Every structure is written in C-alpha cells, then in structure tokens.
Tab-separated table of C-alpha atoms in Angstrom:
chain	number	residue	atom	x	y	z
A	14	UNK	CA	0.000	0.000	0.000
A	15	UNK	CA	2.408	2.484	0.558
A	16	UNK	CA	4.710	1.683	-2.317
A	17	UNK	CA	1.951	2.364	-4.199
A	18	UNK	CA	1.501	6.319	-3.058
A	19	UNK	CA	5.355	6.067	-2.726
A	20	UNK	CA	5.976	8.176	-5.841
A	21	UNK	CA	2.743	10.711	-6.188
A	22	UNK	CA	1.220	11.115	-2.293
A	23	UNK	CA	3.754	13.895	-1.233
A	24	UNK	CA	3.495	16.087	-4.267
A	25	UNK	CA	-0.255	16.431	-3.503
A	26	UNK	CA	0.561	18.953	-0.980
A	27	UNK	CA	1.992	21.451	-3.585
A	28	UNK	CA	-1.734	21.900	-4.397
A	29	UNK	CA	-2.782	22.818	-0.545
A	30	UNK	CA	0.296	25.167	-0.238
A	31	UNK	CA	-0.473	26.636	-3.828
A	32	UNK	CA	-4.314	27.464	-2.970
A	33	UNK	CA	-3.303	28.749	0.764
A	34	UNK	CA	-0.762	31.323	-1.179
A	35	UNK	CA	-3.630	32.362	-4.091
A	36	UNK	CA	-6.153	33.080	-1.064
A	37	UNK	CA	-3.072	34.974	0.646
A	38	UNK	CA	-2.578	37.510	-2.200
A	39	UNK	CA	-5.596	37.555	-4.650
A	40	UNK	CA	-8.420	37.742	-1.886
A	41	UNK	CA	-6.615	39.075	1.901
A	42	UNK	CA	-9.713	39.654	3.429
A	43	UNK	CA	-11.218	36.546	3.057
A	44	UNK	CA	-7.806	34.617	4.004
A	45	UNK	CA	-8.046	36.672	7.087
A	46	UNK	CA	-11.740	35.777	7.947
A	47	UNK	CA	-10.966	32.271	6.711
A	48	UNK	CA	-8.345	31.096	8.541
A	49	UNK	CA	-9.042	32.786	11.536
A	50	UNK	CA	-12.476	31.105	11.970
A	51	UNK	CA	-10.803	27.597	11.208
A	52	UNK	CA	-7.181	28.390	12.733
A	53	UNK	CA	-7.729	24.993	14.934
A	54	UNK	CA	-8.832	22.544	12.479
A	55	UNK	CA	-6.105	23.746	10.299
A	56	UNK	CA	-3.729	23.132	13.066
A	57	UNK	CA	-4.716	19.749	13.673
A	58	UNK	CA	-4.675	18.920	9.698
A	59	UNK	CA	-1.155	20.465	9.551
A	60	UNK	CA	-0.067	17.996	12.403
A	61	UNK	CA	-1.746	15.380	11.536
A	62	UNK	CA	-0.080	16.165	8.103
A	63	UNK	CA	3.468	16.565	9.846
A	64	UNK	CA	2.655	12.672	11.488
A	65	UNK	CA	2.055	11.275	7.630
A	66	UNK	CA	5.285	12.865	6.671
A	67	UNK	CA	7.390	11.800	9.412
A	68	UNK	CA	6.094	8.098	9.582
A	69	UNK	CA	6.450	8.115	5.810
A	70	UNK	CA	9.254	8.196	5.642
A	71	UNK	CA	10.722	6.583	9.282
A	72	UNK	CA	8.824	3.208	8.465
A	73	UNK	CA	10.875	2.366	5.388
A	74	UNK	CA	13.850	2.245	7.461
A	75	UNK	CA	12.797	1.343	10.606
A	76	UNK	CA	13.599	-2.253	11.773
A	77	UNK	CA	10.504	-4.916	11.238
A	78	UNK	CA	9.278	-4.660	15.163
A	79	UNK	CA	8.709	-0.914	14.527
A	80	UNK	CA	7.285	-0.810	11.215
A	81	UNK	CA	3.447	-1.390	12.855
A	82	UNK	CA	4.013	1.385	15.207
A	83	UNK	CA	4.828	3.729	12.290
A	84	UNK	CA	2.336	2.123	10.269
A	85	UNK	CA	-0.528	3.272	13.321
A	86	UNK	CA	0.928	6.661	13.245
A	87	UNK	CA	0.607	7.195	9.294
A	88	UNK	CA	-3.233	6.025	9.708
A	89	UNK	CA	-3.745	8.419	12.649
A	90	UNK	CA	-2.178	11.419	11.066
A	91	UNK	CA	-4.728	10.600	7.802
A	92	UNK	CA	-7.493	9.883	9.514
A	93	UNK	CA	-7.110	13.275	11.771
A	94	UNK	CA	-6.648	15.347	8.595
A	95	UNK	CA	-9.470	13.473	6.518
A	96	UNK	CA	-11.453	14.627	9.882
A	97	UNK	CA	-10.143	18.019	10.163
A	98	UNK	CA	-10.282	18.821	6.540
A	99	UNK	CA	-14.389	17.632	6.652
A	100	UNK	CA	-14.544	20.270	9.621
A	101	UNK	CA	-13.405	22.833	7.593
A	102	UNK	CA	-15.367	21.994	4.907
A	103	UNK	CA	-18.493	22.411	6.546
A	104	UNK	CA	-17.971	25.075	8.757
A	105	UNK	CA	-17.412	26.909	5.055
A	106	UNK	CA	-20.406	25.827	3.410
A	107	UNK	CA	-22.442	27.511	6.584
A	108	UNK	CA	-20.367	30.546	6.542
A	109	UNK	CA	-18.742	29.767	10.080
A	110	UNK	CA	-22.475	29.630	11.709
A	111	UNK	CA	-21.532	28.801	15.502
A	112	UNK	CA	-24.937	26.894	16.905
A	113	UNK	CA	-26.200	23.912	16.771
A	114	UNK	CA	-27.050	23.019	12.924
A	115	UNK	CA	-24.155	24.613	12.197
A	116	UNK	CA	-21.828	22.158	14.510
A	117	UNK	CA	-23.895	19.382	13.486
A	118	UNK	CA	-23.308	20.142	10.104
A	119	UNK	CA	-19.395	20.222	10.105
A	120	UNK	CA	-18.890	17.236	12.185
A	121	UNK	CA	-21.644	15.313	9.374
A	122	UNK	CA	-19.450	16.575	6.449
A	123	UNK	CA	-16.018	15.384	8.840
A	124	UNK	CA	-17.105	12.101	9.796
A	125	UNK	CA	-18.120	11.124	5.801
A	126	UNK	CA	-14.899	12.410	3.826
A	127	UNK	CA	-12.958	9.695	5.867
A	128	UNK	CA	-14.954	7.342	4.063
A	129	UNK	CA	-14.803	8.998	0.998
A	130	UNK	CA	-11.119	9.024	0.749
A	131	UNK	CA	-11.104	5.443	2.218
A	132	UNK	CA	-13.300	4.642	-1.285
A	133	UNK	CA	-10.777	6.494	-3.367
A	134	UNK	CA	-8.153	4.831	-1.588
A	135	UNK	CA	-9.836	1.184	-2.459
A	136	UNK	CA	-9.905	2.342	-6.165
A	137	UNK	CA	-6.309	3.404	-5.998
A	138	UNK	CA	-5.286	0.000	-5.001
A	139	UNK	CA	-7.774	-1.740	-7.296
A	140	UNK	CA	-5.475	-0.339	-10.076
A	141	UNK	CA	-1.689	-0.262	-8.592
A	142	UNK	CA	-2.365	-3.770	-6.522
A	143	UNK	CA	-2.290	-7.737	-7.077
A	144	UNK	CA	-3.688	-10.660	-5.395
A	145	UNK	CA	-4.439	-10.283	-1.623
A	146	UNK	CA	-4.402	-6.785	-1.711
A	147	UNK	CA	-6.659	-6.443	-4.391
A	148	UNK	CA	-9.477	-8.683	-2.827
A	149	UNK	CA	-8.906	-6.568	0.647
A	150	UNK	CA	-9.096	-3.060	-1.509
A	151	UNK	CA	-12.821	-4.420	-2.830
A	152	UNK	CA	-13.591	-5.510	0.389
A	153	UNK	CA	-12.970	-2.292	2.573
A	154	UNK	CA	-14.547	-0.281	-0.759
A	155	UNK	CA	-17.790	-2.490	-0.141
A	156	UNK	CA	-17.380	-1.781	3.460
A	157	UNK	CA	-17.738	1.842	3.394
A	158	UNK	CA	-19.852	2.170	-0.045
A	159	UNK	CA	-23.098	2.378	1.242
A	160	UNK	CA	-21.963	4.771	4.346
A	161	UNK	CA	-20.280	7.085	2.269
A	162	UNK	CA	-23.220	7.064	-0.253
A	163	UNK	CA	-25.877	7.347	2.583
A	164	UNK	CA	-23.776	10.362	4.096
A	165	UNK	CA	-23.781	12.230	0.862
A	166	UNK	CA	-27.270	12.249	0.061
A	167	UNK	CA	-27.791	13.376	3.913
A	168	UNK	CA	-25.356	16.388	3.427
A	169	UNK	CA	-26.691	17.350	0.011
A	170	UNK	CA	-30.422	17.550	1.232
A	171	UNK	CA	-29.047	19.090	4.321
A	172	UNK	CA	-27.051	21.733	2.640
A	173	UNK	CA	-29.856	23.987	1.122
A	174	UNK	CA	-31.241	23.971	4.516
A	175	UNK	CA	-29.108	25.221	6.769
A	176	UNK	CA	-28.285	28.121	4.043
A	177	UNK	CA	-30.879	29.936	2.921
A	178	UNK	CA	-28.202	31.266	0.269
A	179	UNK	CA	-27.537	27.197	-1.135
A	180	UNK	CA	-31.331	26.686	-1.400
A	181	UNK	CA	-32.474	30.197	-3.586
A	182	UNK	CA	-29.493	29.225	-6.093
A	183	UNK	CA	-30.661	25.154	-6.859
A	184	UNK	CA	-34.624	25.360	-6.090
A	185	UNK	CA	-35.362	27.409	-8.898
A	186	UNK	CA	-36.540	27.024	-12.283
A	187	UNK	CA	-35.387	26.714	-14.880
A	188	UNK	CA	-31.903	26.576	-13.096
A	189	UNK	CA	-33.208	23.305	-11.223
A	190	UNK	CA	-33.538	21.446	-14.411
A	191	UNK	CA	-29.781	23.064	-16.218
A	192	UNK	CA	-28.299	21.552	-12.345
A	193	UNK	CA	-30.132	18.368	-12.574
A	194	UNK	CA	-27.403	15.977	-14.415
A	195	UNK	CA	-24.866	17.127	-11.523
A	196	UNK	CA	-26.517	14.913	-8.765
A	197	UNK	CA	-27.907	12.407	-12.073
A	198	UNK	CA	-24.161	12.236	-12.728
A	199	UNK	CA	-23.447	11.597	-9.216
A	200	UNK	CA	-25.535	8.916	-8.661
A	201	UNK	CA	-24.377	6.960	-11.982
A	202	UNK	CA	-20.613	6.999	-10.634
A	203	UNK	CA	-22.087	5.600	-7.503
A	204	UNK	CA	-23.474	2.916	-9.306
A	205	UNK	CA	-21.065	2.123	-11.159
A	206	UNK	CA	-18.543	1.786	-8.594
A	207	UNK	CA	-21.122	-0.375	-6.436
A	208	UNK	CA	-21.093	-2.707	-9.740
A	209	UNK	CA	-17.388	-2.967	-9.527
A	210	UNK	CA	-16.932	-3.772	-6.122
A	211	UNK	CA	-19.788	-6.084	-6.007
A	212	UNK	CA	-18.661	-8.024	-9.596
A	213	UNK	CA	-14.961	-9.482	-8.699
A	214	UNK	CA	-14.176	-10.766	-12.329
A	215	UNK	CA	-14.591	-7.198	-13.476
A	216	UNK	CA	-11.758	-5.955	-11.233
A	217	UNK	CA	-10.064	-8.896	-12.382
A	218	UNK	CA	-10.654	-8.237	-15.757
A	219	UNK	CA	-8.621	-4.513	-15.279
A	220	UNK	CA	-11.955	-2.660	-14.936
A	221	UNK	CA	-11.568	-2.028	-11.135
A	222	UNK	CA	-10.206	1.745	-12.273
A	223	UNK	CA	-13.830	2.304	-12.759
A	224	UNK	CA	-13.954	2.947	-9.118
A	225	UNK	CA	-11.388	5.355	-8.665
A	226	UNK	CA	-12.511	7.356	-12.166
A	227	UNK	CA	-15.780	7.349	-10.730
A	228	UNK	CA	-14.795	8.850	-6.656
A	229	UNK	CA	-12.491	11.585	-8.944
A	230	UNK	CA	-15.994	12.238	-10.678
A	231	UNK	CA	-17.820	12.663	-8.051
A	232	UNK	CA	-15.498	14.805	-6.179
A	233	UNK	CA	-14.814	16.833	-9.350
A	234	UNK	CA	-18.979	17.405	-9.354
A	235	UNK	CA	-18.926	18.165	-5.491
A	236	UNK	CA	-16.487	21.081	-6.035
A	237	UNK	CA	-17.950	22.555	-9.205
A	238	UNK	CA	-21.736	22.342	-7.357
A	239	UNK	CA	-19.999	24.438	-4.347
A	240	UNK	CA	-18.454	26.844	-6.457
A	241	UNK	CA	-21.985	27.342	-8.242
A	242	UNK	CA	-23.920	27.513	-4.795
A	243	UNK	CA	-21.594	30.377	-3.429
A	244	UNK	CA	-20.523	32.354	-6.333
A	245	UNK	CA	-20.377	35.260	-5.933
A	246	UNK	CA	-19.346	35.302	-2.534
A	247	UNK	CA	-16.005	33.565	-1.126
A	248	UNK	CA	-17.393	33.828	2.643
A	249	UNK	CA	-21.014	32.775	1.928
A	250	UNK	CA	-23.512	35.329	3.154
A	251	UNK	CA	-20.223	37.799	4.182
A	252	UNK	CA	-17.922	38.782	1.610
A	253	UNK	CA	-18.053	38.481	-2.223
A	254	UNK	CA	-15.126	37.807	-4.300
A	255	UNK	CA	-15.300	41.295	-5.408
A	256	UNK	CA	-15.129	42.535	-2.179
A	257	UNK	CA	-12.480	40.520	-0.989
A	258	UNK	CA	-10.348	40.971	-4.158
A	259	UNK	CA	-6.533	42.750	-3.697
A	260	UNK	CA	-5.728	45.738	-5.948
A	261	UNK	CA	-5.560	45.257	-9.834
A	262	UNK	CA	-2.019	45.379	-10.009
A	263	UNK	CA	-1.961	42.554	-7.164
A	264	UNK	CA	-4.003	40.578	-9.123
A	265	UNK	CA	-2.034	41.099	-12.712
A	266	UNK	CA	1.149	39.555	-10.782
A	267	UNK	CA	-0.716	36.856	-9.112
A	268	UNK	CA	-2.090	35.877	-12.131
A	269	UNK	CA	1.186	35.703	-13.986
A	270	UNK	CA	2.697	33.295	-11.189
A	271	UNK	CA	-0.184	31.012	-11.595
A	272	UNK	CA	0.135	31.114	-15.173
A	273	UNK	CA	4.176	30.187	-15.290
A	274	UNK	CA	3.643	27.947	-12.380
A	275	UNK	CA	0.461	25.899	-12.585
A	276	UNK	CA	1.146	24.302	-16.171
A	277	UNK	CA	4.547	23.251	-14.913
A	278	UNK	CA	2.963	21.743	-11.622
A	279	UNK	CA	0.792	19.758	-14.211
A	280	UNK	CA	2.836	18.657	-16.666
A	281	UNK	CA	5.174	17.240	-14.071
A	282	UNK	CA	2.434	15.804	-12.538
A	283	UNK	CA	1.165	14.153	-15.887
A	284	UNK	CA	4.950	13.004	-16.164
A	285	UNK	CA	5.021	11.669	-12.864
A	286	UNK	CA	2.023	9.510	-13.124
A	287	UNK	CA	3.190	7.972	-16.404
A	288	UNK	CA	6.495	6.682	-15.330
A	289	UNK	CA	5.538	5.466	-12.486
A	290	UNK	CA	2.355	3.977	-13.823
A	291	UNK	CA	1.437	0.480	-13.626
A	292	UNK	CA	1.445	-2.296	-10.445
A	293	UNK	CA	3.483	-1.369	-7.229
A	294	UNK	CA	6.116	-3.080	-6.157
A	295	UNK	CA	8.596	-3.034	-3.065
A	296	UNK	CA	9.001	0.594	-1.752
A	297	UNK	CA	13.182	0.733	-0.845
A	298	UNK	CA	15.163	3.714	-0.121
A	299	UNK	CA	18.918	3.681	-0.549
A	300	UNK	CA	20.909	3.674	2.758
C-alpha cells in the first residue's frame, strides 16, 4: 500500500500550499476571515499532516518490530486530517455559523470524507495492486460504499437547509432542471462503482479503475456544485469575491505566477504519473 503512493502522495501537498498562497494575495480579506475562523482545524490537519510525513518516511527504514508502530501513526495522522479537513469543509459551506445546525453540520461533512477518501483509496489499489491486496481493496470499498453514499445524500439535502443562500441558487426554475445531471451524474458513478466492487471478475478483468474514475468524478462534481452555490461570494452570506479581491495590479502579478507555475505543476504531474504507472512493487530507499 504504501509503495503504491510512494511516488505521487507527497506532491499532492503542492496543491494545498499553492491554494493557501492564491487566497493569501488575490483575496486578503477573506484569508483573514478564513483562517481565523478555522485556525484549529487547520492546526490539527497540519499535524496530523506533519505525522504522515514523518512516519512516511521513518517506516521504510525502521527495523521490522517498529514498522506497525509507524504504520498506526501514518493512519492516525490521515485519519485526523481526513477529519479536520471535513470540519473545515463544513464550517465553510455555513459561513462559520456557531450553533447547533451549524456544529452538526461540520462534524456530518467530517465524519463522511474519511470514508470517501477510504473509497478512493480502495480504487487506488484496485489499479496499482495484485492478489491479496486487491481482494482486501474491494472488500474495505464495499465496506464503506453504502456509508459514504448514505452520508452524501444526507449532506446534500441538508445543505440547502441550513443556508438559505444554497437553497435560492438550486430550487429554482429553470436553473433546477440546467443543475439536474450534476446529482444524475453523481448517482451513476455511484453505481457504477457499487457494480465494480460487487462483480470481482470485473476488477479482475482490469476494470476495477472504474472505481477510482468514478470517486475523482464525483469529487470533481462536489467542487464545481460548491463553487456554483456560493458564487459570488467567497465567505457565503459575508464577503463576495469582489469585495475581498486585492488591488488590480496585485491581481495582474498573481495571475502571472499562476500562469508560469500551474502548467509546470501539471505537466510534471502528468509526467510523474506515467512513469511510475502500472502495479506497485517493493518501496526501498537507498541507505
């Protein structure tokens, strides 16, 4: 499993420090509001972060006795940024609404992306794993298939309540019907994947990247539904993007750094994934 990741998981963080510098300089105020309402959830996801790193890289060394004890640690640090990163998530959707529905909402959204990265995971290994492995991937992806799916229909009718905003911007016509092959979409991929999982010669077959296409789907559809239920404003109900937007002339010069730098981030990453694509083997580092 972690020879797998071994070559692509740490370059996914260039991502989290490349949006956390765009929110710095194209939009101040909000990065103020923003981090200040979630400055404890980020600190836990930066340590728990910091644990993933450490054990990362400890465990290939470390002597066979201790390799479970850094294997426990990388699984703690994920699982407390999966959970802190779901926190933040839906403390954002609300607008950083401190009562009840609000709280109740956040720790919903915290407790299901653990089991919607633990599905992407599955269809990670489904492609890059063999034998054993394999079977366990489909096995933990059934496990957590029909909480994850459960969850996500309970946030997404949830959602448009607890923001009057959310529910003004979908329940209307004839927008209702242009937004309707988002969730159609959504529920295909689910379907799919539950076909997958459920159907071991098709995994066998080399189909079982079905599942992970179809968790990047429905995370791609997620993100673009959020950006259409907040637009225009970057705090919801608080600050629009043209409110929070820096000067013109900070915005010309962060969008020419994004425009040298982001095609370069992807074409590396393109690169990365195609040499290293194909079954894992035997993580080693040199000594």
């Amino acid at each position: 499993m972690v020879s797998s990741i071994g070559p692509f998981w740490d370059a996914n963080e260039t991502w989290l420090v490349l949006g956390v510098g765009v929110l710095l300089v194209a939009f101040p105020m909000a990065q103020g509001v923003v981090l200040s309402a979630l400055y404890l959830p980020v600190t836990v996801m930066l340590l728990g972060l910091v644990l993933r790193g450490v054990a990362f890289d400890f465990r290939v060394k470390a002597r066979d006795a201790h390799k479970a004890t850094w294997n426990r640690i990388f699984a703690g640090g994920s699982l407390v940024t999966a959970l802190a990163q779901g926190w933040m998530l839906g403390a954002y959707v609300t607008g950083f609404q401190d009562d009840l529905w609000g709280w109740l909402f956040a720790a919903g959204i915290a407790l299901t992306l653990p089991a919607a990265y633990a599905l992407l995971g599955a269809g990670w290994l489904l492609m890059k794993a063999e034998g054993d492995l394999q079977r366990k991937a489909a096995a933990w992806g059934r496990r957590v298939l029909w909480p994850m799916g459960l969850a996500l229909v309970a946030i997404s009718v949830a959602t448009p309540l607890v923001s009057a905003t959310v529910r003004a911007k979908w329940f209307v016509l004839p927008e209702l019907f242009v937004l309707l092959p988002i969730p159609l979409a959504c529920a295909a991929a689910f379907w799919a994947i539950r076909h997958v999982l459920r159907t071991p010669r098709v995994v066998e077959a080399g189909y079982g990247w079905i599942v992970f296409g179809g968790m990047v789907l429905i995370f791609v559809l997620a993100f673009f539904g959020l950006a259409y239920s907040l637009y225009p404003y970057i705090v919801i109900d608080r600050i629009t993007v043209w409110q929070a937007a820096s000067a013109t002339e900070s915005l010309v010069v962060i969008a020419l750094g994004v425009a040298l730098t982001l095609p370069v981030i992807i074409v590396y990453t393109i690169f990365m994934y195609r040499v290293f694509w194909g079954k894992a083997r035997t993580l080693t580092y040199g000594l």
